[in-house]
Each structure stands twice: as structure tokens, then as C-alpha cells.
Coordinates of C-alpha atoms in Angstrom, one line a residue:
T8 CA 0.0 0.0 0.0
F9 CA 2.9 2.4 0.8
K10 CA 4.5 1.7 -2.6
L11 CA 1.1 2.1 -4.4
L12 CA 0.5 5.4 -2.7
M13 CA 4.0 6.8 -3.4
G14 CA 4.1 5.5 -7.0
S15 CA 0.7 6.9 -7.9
A16 CA 1.5 10.2 -6.2
A17 CA 4.9 10.5 -8.0
I18 CA 3.2 10.0 -11.4
K19 CA 0.8 12.9 -10.5
H20 CA 3.8 15.1 -9.4
Q21 CA 2.3 15.5 -5.9
H22 CA 4.0 16.7 -2.8
M23 CA 5.0 13.9 -0.4
R24 CA 6.3 14.1 3.1
K25 CA 6.9 11.8 6.0
L26 CA 5.2 12.6 9.4
D27 CA 7.3 11.7 12.4
V28 CA 5.5 11.3 15.8
K29 CA 7.8 11.9 18.7
N30 CA 7.6 9.1 21.4
A31 CA 4.5 7.7 19.6
F32 CA 3.7 4.9 22.0
V33 CA 3.4 7.0 25.1
Q34 CA 0.8 9.3 23.5
A35 CA -2.1 6.9 24.0
D36 CA -4.0 7.0 27.4
V37 CA -4.6 3.9 29.3
V38 CA -8.4 3.5 29.6
D39 CA -10.7 0.6 30.5
R40 CA -8.0 -1.4 32.2
N41 CA -5.4 -1.1 35.0
I42 CA -1.7 -1.6 34.3
Y43 CA 0.9 -1.5 37.0
M44 CA 4.7 -1.5 37.0
Q45 CA 7.5 -1.6 39.4
Q46 CA 8.9 1.8 40.4
P47 CA 12.1 2.9 38.6
H48 CA 15.3 1.9 40.4
G49 CA 16.6 4.8 42.4
Y50 CA 13.3 6.6 42.6
E51 CA 11.4 4.2 44.9
L52 CA 8.8 5.6 47.3
E53 CA 7.2 3.9 50.2
G54 CA 3.6 4.2 51.5
D55 CA 2.7 5.8 54.8
A56 CA 3.2 2.5 56.6
G57 CA 6.4 1.7 54.8
E58 CA 4.7 -0.7 52.4
A59 CA 6.1 -1.2 48.9
L60 CA 4.3 0.7 46.2
V61 CA 3.9 0.2 42.4
C62 CA 3.1 2.7 39.7
K63 CA -0.2 2.8 37.9
L64 CA 0.3 3.7 34.2
N65 CA -1.7 6.6 32.8
K66 CA 0.0 6.3 29.4
Y67 CA 1.3 3.2 27.5
L68 CA 5.0 2.6 27.4
Y69 CA 7.4 1.1 24.9
G70 CA 7.7 -2.6 25.6
L71 CA 4.1 -3.3 26.3
V72 CA 2.6 -5.6 23.7
Q73 CA -0.5 -3.4 23.2
S74 CA 1.3 -0.1 22.9
S75 CA 1.5 0.0 19.1
R76 CA -2.1 -1.0 18.7
E77 CA -3.3 1.7 21.1
F78 CA -1.4 4.4 19.3
N79 CA -2.7 3.2 16.0
E80 CA -6.3 3.5 17.4
L81 CA -5.5 7.0 18.6
L82 CA -4.2 7.9 15.2
E83 CA -7.2 6.3 13.5
K84 CA -9.7 8.2 15.8
T85 CA -7.9 11.5 15.1
L86 CA -7.8 11.1 11.4
T87 CA -11.4 9.8 10.9
K88 CA -13.3 11.7 13.6
E89 CA -11.3 14.9 13.9
L90 CA -10.0 15.4 10.4
K91 CA -12.8 13.6 8.6
F92 CA -10.6 11.2 6.6
T93 CA -12.1 8.0 5.2
Q94 CA -10.4 4.8 6.3
S95 CA -10.0 2.1 3.6
V96 CA -12.0 -1.1 4.1
K97 CA -9.5 -3.1 2.0
D98 CA -6.4 -1.9 3.9
T99 CA -7.1 0.0 7.2
C100 CA -3.7 1.7 7.0
L101 CA -4.9 3.9 4.2
Y102 CA -6.8 7.1 4.7
T103 CA -8.2 9.4 2.0
I104 CA -10.0 12.7 1.8
D105 CA -11.0 15.1 -1.0
S106 CA -9.9 18.7 -0.9
E107 CA -10.3 21.8 -3.1
Y108 CA -7.0 20.8 -4.9
G109 CA -7.6 17.1 -5.2
P110 CA -7.5 13.9 -3.1
I111 CA -5.1 13.7 -0.1
N112 CA -3.9 10.2 0.8
I113 CA -2.2 9.0 4.0
A114 CA -0.6 5.6 4.7
A115 CA 0.2 4.8 8.3
Y116 CA 2.0 1.8 9.7
V117 CA 2.0 2.4 13.5
D118 CA 4.1 5.6 13.7
D119 CA 5.5 5.5 10.1
I120 CA 3.2 8.0 8.2
V121 CA 3.5 9.1 4.6
I122 CA 1.2 11.8 3.2
A123 CA 0.7 12.7 -0.4
S124 CA -1.1 15.9 -1.4
P125 CA -1.5 18.1 -4.5
N126 CA -0.8 21.1 -2.3
L127 CA 2.0 21.6 0.2
D128 CA 0.0 23.9 2.4
L129 CA -2.6 21.1 3.0
I130 CA 0.2 18.9 4.4
T131 CA 1.2 21.7 6.8
R132 CA -2.4 22.1 7.9
I133 CA -2.9 18.4 8.6
Q134 CA 0.4 18.3 10.5
K135 CA -0.8 21.2 12.7
A136 CA -4.2 19.5 13.3
L137 CA -2.5 16.3 14.3
H138 CA 0.0 18.2 16.5
K139 CA -3.0 19.2 18.8
H140 CA -3.3 15.6 19.8
F141 CA 0.4 14.4 19.8
P142 CA 3.8 15.9 18.8
V143 CA 4.3 15.4 15.1
T144 CA 6.8 17.0 12.7
I145 CA 7.2 17.1 8.9
E146 CA 10.3 15.5 7.3
P147 CA 11.5 14.9 3.8
L148 CA 10.5 11.5 2.3
T149 CA 13.9 9.7 2.2
Q150 CA 13.1 6.5 4.0
V151 CA 10.1 4.5 5.1
L152 CA 9.7 1.0 6.6
G153 CA 13.4 0.3 5.9
I154 CA 13.1 1.3 2.3
E155 CA 15.3 4.2 0.9
V156 CA 13.3 6.6 -1.3
E157 CA 14.5 8.9 -4.0
Y158 CA 11.8 11.3 -5.3
D159 CA 12.0 13.8 -8.1
Q160 CA 8.7 15.6 -8.0
E161 CA 9.4 17.8 -11.0
K162 CA 10.1 14.8 -13.3
G163 CA 7.5 12.6 -11.6
K164 CA 10.0 9.9 -10.9
I165 CA 10.5 7.8 -7.7
Y166 CA 12.9 5.1 -6.8
F167 CA 13.0 2.5 -4.0
H168 CA 16.1 0.6 -2.9
Q169 CA 17.9 -0.9 0.1
S170 CA 21.5 -0.6 -0.9
N171 CA 22.7 0.2 2.6
A172 CA 20.8 -2.7 4.2
I173 CA 22.3 -5.1 1.6
K174 CA 25.8 -3.8 2.1
T175 CA 25.4 -4.2 5.9
L176 CA 24.1 -7.7 5.5
A177 CA 26.8 -8.8 3.1
E178 CA 29.5 -7.5 5.4
A179 CA 28.0 -9.3 8.3
Y180 CA 28.3 -12.6 6.4
Q181 CA 31.6 -11.7 4.8
C182 CA 30.2 -11.8 1.3
D183 CA 31.3 -8.3 0.3
Q184 CA 34.9 -9.2 -0.7
V185 CA 34.2 -12.1 -3.0
K186 CA 33.9 -12.7 -6.7
P187 CA 30.7 -11.1 -8.1
T188 CA 27.9 -13.3 -9.5
S189 CA 25.2 -12.4 -12.1
S190 CA 22.4 -14.6 -10.9
P191 CA 20.8 -15.2 -7.5
M192 CA 20.8 -19.0 -7.6
E193 CA 22.5 -21.9 -9.4
H194 CA 20.5 -23.6 -12.0
G195 CA 19.6 -27.2 -10.9
W196 CA 20.3 -26.5 -7.2
H197 CA 19.0 -28.9 -4.6
P198 CA 19.8 -29.5 -0.9
D199 CA 22.1 -32.4 -1.6
L200 CA 24.0 -30.9 -4.5
Y201 CA 27.3 -30.7 -2.5
P202 CA 28.9 -33.0 0.0
N203 CA 27.7 -32.2 3.5
D204 CA 30.1 -30.4 5.9
I205 CA 28.5 -31.0 9.3
E206 CA 30.7 -28.6 11.3
K207 CA 29.9 -25.6 9.0
V208 CA 26.2 -26.5 9.0
K209 CA 26.1 -26.5 12.8
E210 CA 27.8 -23.1 13.0
Y211 CA 25.9 -21.3 10.3
P212 CA 23.0 -18.9 11.3
F213 CA 20.5 -20.0 8.6
R214 CA 17.4 -18.4 10.1
E215 CA 19.0 -15.1 10.7
A216 CA 20.5 -14.9 7.2
L217 CA 17.4 -16.0 5.4
G218 CA 15.1 -13.8 7.5
S219 CA 17.2 -10.7 6.7
I220 CA 17.3 -11.7 3.0
G221 CA 13.5 -12.3 2.9
Y222 CA 12.9 -8.9 4.4
I223 CA 14.8 -7.2 1.6
T224 CA 13.5 -9.3 -1.3
S225 CA 9.9 -8.9 -0.3
R226 CA 10.2 -5.1 -0.4
T227 CA 12.5 -4.0 -3.2
R228 CA 14.2 -7.0 -4.8
P229 CA 11.7 -9.1 -6.9
D230 CA 14.6 -10.4 -8.9
A231 CA 15.8 -12.4 -5.9
Q232 CA 12.4 -13.4 -4.5
H233 CA 12.3 -16.9 -5.9
A234 CA 15.8 -17.8 -4.6
A235 CA 15.0 -16.5 -1.1
A236 CA 11.6 -18.4 -1.0
R237 CA 13.2 -21.6 -2.3
L238 CA 16.0 -21.6 0.3
Q239 CA 13.7 -20.8 3.1
R240 CA 12.0 -24.1 2.6
E241 CA 15.2 -25.9 3.7
M242 CA 15.7 -24.2 7.0
H243 CA 14.2 -27.1 9.0
D244 CA 16.9 -29.5 7.7
P245 CA 19.9 -27.5 6.5
T246 CA 22.8 -28.9 4.5
Y247 CA 26.1 -27.5 3.3
S248 CA 24.4 -27.0 -0.1
L249 CA 22.2 -24.5 1.6
V250 CA 25.2 -22.6 3.0
I251 CA 26.7 -22.3 -0.5
A252 CA 23.3 -21.2 -1.9
I253 CA 22.8 -18.5 0.7
E254 CA 26.4 -17.1 0.2
R255 CA 25.8 -17.1 -3.6
L256 CA 22.5 -15.1 -3.1
L257 CA 24.2 -12.7 -0.8
K258 CA 27.0 -12.2 -3.3
Y259 CA 24.5 -11.5 -6.0
M260 CA 22.6 -9.0 -3.9
F261 CA 25.8 -7.3 -2.9
T262 CA 27.0 -7.2 -6.6
T263 CA 23.6 -5.6 -7.6
R264 CA 23.0 -3.6 -4.4
Y265 CA 22.3 -0.5 -6.4
Y266 CA 19.5 -2.1 -8.4
R267 CA 16.2 -0.2 -7.8
I268 CA 12.6 -0.3 -8.5
G269 CA 10.7 2.8 -9.5
C270 CA 8.4 4.8 -11.8
T271 CA 10.5 6.2 -14.6
K272 CA 8.9 5.6 -18.0
E273 CA 6.1 7.3 -19.9
I274 CA 2.8 6.1 -18.3
D275 CA 0.0 4.1 -20.0
Q276 CA -3.2 5.5 -18.7
K277 CA -5.2 2.7 -20.4
D278 CA -3.8 0.0 -18.2
P279 CA -2.2 1.6 -15.1
L280 CA -2.2 -1.7 -13.2
R281 CA -1.5 -5.1 -14.7
V282 CA -0.7 -8.6 -13.4
Y283 CA 1.7 -11.3 -14.7
T284 CA 1.3 -14.9 -13.5
D285 CA 3.2 -18.1 -14.0
G286 CA 3.2 -21.6 -12.7
N287 CA 6.0 -24.2 -12.7
W288 CA 4.6 -27.7 -12.5
G289 CA 6.3 -30.2 -10.2
G290 CA 9.8 -30.1 -9.0
W291 CA 12.3 -32.2 -7.0
D292 CA 12.6 -31.6 -3.3
K293 CA 14.5 -33.3 -0.5
N294 CA 11.3 -33.2 1.6
V295 CA 9.1 -35.9 0.2
D296 CA 6.0 -33.9 1.2
H297 CA 7.1 -31.2 -1.1
T298 CA 8.3 -33.3 -4.0
F299 CA 6.3 -32.7 -7.2
R300 CA 4.6 -29.6 -5.7
S301 CA 4.2 -26.8 -8.1
T302 CA 5.6 -23.3 -7.6
I303 CA 3.4 -20.4 -8.6
G304 CA 4.5 -16.8 -9.0
A305 CA 2.8 -13.4 -9.7
I306 CA 3.9 -9.8 -10.0
S307 CA 1.6 -6.8 -9.9
M308 CA 2.9 -3.7 -11.8
L309 CA 1.7 -0.1 -11.5
H310 CA 3.0 1.1 -14.9
D311 CA 6.7 0.1 -14.6
L312 CA 6.8 0.0 -10.8
P313 CA 6.5 -3.5 -9.2
I314 CA 4.1 -3.2 -6.3
S315 CA 3.6 -6.7 -5.1
W316 CA 5.1 -10.1 -5.9
H317 CA 5.4 -13.6 -4.5
S318 CA 6.8 -17.0 -5.1
L319 CA 4.8 -19.8 -3.4
L320 CA 4.8 -23.5 -3.1
V321 CA 1.3 -25.0 -3.8
K322 CA 0.2 -27.0 -0.8
G323 CA -2.4 -29.8 -0.8
K324 CA -2.5 -32.6 -3.3
P325 CA -0.1 -32.3 -6.3
L326 CA -1.6 -30.7 -9.3
A327 CA -2.2 -32.9 -12.3
S328 CA -0.9 -30.8 -15.1
S329 CA 1.1 -27.7 -16.1
A330 CA -2.2 -26.0 -17.0
E331 CA -3.5 -26.5 -13.5
S332 CA -0.4 -24.9 -12.0
E333 CA -0.9 -21.9 -14.3
Y334 CA -4.6 -21.9 -13.3
V335 CA -3.7 -21.7 -9.5
A336 CA -1.2 -19.0 -10.3
V337 CA -3.8 -16.9 -12.0
Y338 CA -6.0 -17.1 -8.9
A339 CA -3.2 -15.9 -6.7
G340 CA -2.3 -13.1 -9.0
I341 CA -5.8 -11.7 -9.7
T342 CA -6.8 -11.8 -6.0
E343 CA -3.9 -9.6 -5.2
G344 CA -4.3 -7.4 -8.3
L345 CA -8.0 -6.8 -7.8
S346 CA -7.2 -5.8 -4.2
L347 CA -4.7 -3.2 -5.4
Q348 CA -7.1 -2.0 -8.0
I349 CA -9.6 -1.2 -5.2
L350 CA -7.0 0.7 -3.3
L351 CA -6.1 2.8 -6.5
H352 CA -9.8 3.5 -6.8
E353 CA -10.1 4.7 -3.2
M354 CA -7.1 6.9 -3.7
K355 CA -8.8 8.5 -6.7
Y356 CA -6.0 7.5 -9.0
I357 CA -8.4 5.6 -11.3
K358 CA -12.0 6.7 -11.8
R359 CA -13.4 3.3 -12.6
K360 CA -12.4 -0.3 -12.1
D361 CA -11.8 -1.6 -15.7
P362 CA -11.1 -5.3 -16.3
L363 CA -7.7 -6.1 -14.8
P364 CA -5.2 -7.0 -17.5
T365 CA -3.8 -10.4 -16.5
Y366 CA -0.9 -11.8 -18.6
V367 CA -0.6 -15.6 -18.9
D368 CA 1.7 -17.7 -21.0
S369 CA -0.5 -20.9 -21.1
T370 CA -3.2 -21.3 -23.7
A371 CA -4.6 -24.3 -21.9
C372 CA -5.0 -22.2 -18.7
M373 CA -6.8 -19.5 -20.5
A374 CA -9.1 -22.1 -22.0
M375 CA -9.9 -23.5 -18.5
C376 CA -10.8 -20.0 -17.4
K377 CA -13.0 -19.3 -20.3
N378 CA -14.8 -22.6 -20.9
P379 CA -15.4 -24.9 -17.9
V380 CA -17.6 -27.3 -19.8
N381 CA -14.7 -29.0 -21.7
Y382 CA -12.5 -29.5 -18.7
K383 CA -14.3 -32.1 -16.6
R384 CA -10.9 -33.8 -15.9
N385 CA -10.0 -30.8 -13.7
K386 CA -12.6 -31.7 -11.0
Q387 CA -9.9 -32.3 -8.4
V388 CA -8.9 -28.6 -8.5
M389 CA -10.1 -26.9 -5.3
C390 CA -13.3 -24.9 -5.7
K391 CA -11.8 -21.6 -4.7
F392 CA -9.5 -21.6 -7.7
H393 CA -12.6 -21.6 -10.0
W394 CA -13.1 -18.0 -8.8
N395 CA -11.0 -17.2 -11.9
R396 CA -13.9 -18.2 -14.1
E397 CA -16.3 -16.0 -12.2
A398 CA -14.0 -13.0 -12.3
L399 CA -13.6 -13.4 -16.0
K400 CA -17.3 -13.8 -16.5
R401 CA -18.1 -10.7 -14.4
K402 CA -15.4 -8.9 -16.5
E403 CA -13.3 -8.0 -13.5
I404 CA -10.3 -9.4 -15.4
R405 CA -9.2 -9.9 -19.0
L406 CA -6.7 -12.6 -19.9
I407 CA -3.9 -11.7 -22.3
K408 CA -1.6 -14.2 -23.9
V409 CA 2.1 -13.4 -23.4
D410 CA 5.1 -15.3 -24.7
T411 CA 7.0 -17.3 -22.1
T412 CA 10.1 -15.3 -22.8
E413 CA 8.3 -12.1 -22.0
N414 CA 6.4 -13.2 -18.9
L415 CA 7.8 -11.2 -16.0
S416 CA 6.6 -13.6 -13.4
D417 CA 8.8 -16.4 -14.9
V418 CA 11.6 -15.3 -12.5
M419 CA 9.2 -16.1 -9.5
T420 CA 8.8 -19.7 -10.3
K421 CA 12.1 -21.1 -11.4
V422 CA 15.8 -20.5 -11.8
I423 CA 16.2 -19.0 -15.3
K424 CA 18.7 -21.1 -17.3
T425 CA 20.7 -18.4 -19.0
I426 CA 22.1 -15.2 -17.5
K427 CA 21.1 -13.3 -20.7
H428 CA 17.4 -14.3 -20.4
F429 CA 17.4 -13.6 -16.7
T430 CA 18.9 -10.1 -17.3
E431 CA 16.4 -9.3 -20.1
L432 CA 13.5 -10.3 -17.9
I433 CA 14.4 -8.3 -14.8
K434 CA 15.1 -5.2 -16.9
N435 CA 11.3 -4.9 -17.2
F436 CA 10.9 -4.2 -13.5
M437 CA 14.4 -3.5 -12.1
I438 CA 16.4 -0.4 -12.8
T439 CA 19.9 -1.8 -13.2

């Protein structure tokens, strides 16, 4: 939602700022409950009879599990009741309001707040109104939620990257002084590819490394998403092959740490939002429960800015054909894409919800979506996936055939064989 807001605002050359709440968690009052704490050391007081006393909290403190939620409710109440913003039903972190200059949009994740407005004075007015309830200042939009932001309002261009986070991570795992690599994962990799080194496996912090990598790939690095997702499946039973694969992925991310995503090209107002989906049928896995499971991938694009992407292993019974894996991928892609379309409509970026362009490289999958009568052999497919047909029938989506070599979501489902093909694909959504 943050990327959707900032991307759409950049295209419209709007003003964007970050609002910073000072000591956010202590702003909310404690009501409807009693919370006590020990007195601070060195400042203890005793009762009249010398009994030990405790403090009763009037405000929430950092460290309490409910503090962030209580501040969020305070912010929600202030924006909706005091300032008359409308809270999105689809994503409650989004607030919108119409003004004499156009729509104003706010995205808030606890105390990280981004505001986009066609007029700078309106941002100042809102900041002053919020300041009556808690201390809040206006800052330039250079970083949000761990993502570094570069915004050129005059040109209507915005870039997102995490180069500093990648550099820090690579240095922590000593992958910053090694030979560069041009791909995130070795083609044909599997957990038993290399002889096991038990001592190194015992010492390696798999969960910390893959957790940090996953945080970055899910926000600004769709080119490395499949590699991160594939390696995370092996954390329960790691091998030395996993160590080598993690180090290769870190080397790739460090080599390409200045890669960015962003809105840079001429926009196409006809199809501002589009979805690419792909499915990879079957696949070898050390875990027998995962063997022959299909991997599905999808990527949602706002013009040339990737907003949302995923690489997922299909659970349940193995799918019976490649077309079925593509069919499940379409379901995953359009449910996300239609949700983003609703948010764009609420932000007044699009005036009406036209059929969502969904790019698929499987003719058989498109036929399954369009004509259910001829596909009685697909009865084993879960009922929820047949929502594709209903969405197509209601004209919420429109399926578009795309060549496999041009399907952007191909990088979400498999390791691309050649570096050249991989590079050509990621140039469609990464600024290299």
C-alpha cells in the first residue's frame, strides 16, 4: 500500500512528506484497564506505613505488547473523527479525503506515516491539526519502513532501494569481498548438491540470514524473491548446499546492491495496473511432502513499478498438469491485483475499475478460465480456484496471452537457465 500510494503520487507530481511522531507509543491514554509496573530503580517511594508501592500507568510505554495498537487506534480516531478522513476497508492503514485541490492520501504503519497531497499547504495544515493531539513533525521523504526513497517531484520519478541494508548484510556474512555473480541461484540447485560439511552447517545462522534476505527481497528485490523463497523451505533440515546457496545469493545481492525499482517511464493511462502470473509444474525436493509440488508466481505492476510479488509452493494434493499450476497462479495473481485496484480507486488514481489485464503464457490455462464445460478432468482442483472463471465472467479481469520469454513472473517460479534471459526479464521491473 505504501508503494502504491507513493508510486501513484509521483506520477501525478504530488507533494509527499513523512510525518514523524515523537515518542509515539506514550501518546495513548490507558483506559478501560489497569496496568501496574515496578517503580524505577533509584526513585522508589514507600507508603505511609512503609509498604512497597507500584506505579499505575496513565500512558502506554514502549515494551508493552498493546502499545503500538493503542497508538494506532488513537491515530485512526484523530484522522477519521477529527479530520474527517475516510479509512479504507480493504487496507485499514490507508486514509483518504477530498480537498479543493484534489485527493489527499495518507498511509500509516503504526508511527510511520506518509502523506501525499497536490498542495503543500494542505500537508502543513494536517500536521498542525495532528499536533494538537500528539507531537508530530514534517520530514522529507527519504526512508520509510526500511526502504530508501528517492523522489524527483518535478520529473514525476520515484525510486526505491535498500543498498545500505544489503551492504550491511553482506558485510555481516563476509560476502562483500568475494567474486561477483550475475544470478541469485545456481540452475539445478537442490539441498544435496554438494557433500555435507556437518561442522559448518552447525555453526551457520540459517534463520537469521534467510530472515534478513527475505525482508529485503519482499520489499525492493523481486529479482531475488524466488531464490529466497526456495532456500527458506530448507531451514528445517539445512545442509552444506544451503550454506553455499545463501552465500551465492548474498554475493548476487551485494553485486547488484544499487538495483532499484521505481516509476521512470512514460505512463500508459489505459492499463495503469497489470498482473503477470506463471506456474512451474512439479519439482524435485529433498522433503518428500514437497516433491512434485508446483511453484506459482505473480507480480503486480503499476506502470513500470512492481508493487507486489510472490513465489509460493502450492500445498495440498499435487496438481495434475502444467495448465492446473498456471490456473492456480492466475487465482493468486488476480486476487492480489484486484485488491490493489480497489486501493487505487479509493485513492482516486483511477476513476473506474476496468477489467484487470492479466498476462498468462499458457493457452490451456486461458481455456480453462473461459470454458469450464470442456474440462471435466479438472474436477480435483479446489473450488476456490474456480473463482478465476467467475472473475472473467463478471469482466473483473481480462486474460492476455504473453510469450513465455516475456512473462515477467517467470523469475518467480524457477531459476532461469541463461544469464542473458534472466537479465532481459528483470530489466522490465528493475532499474539496473
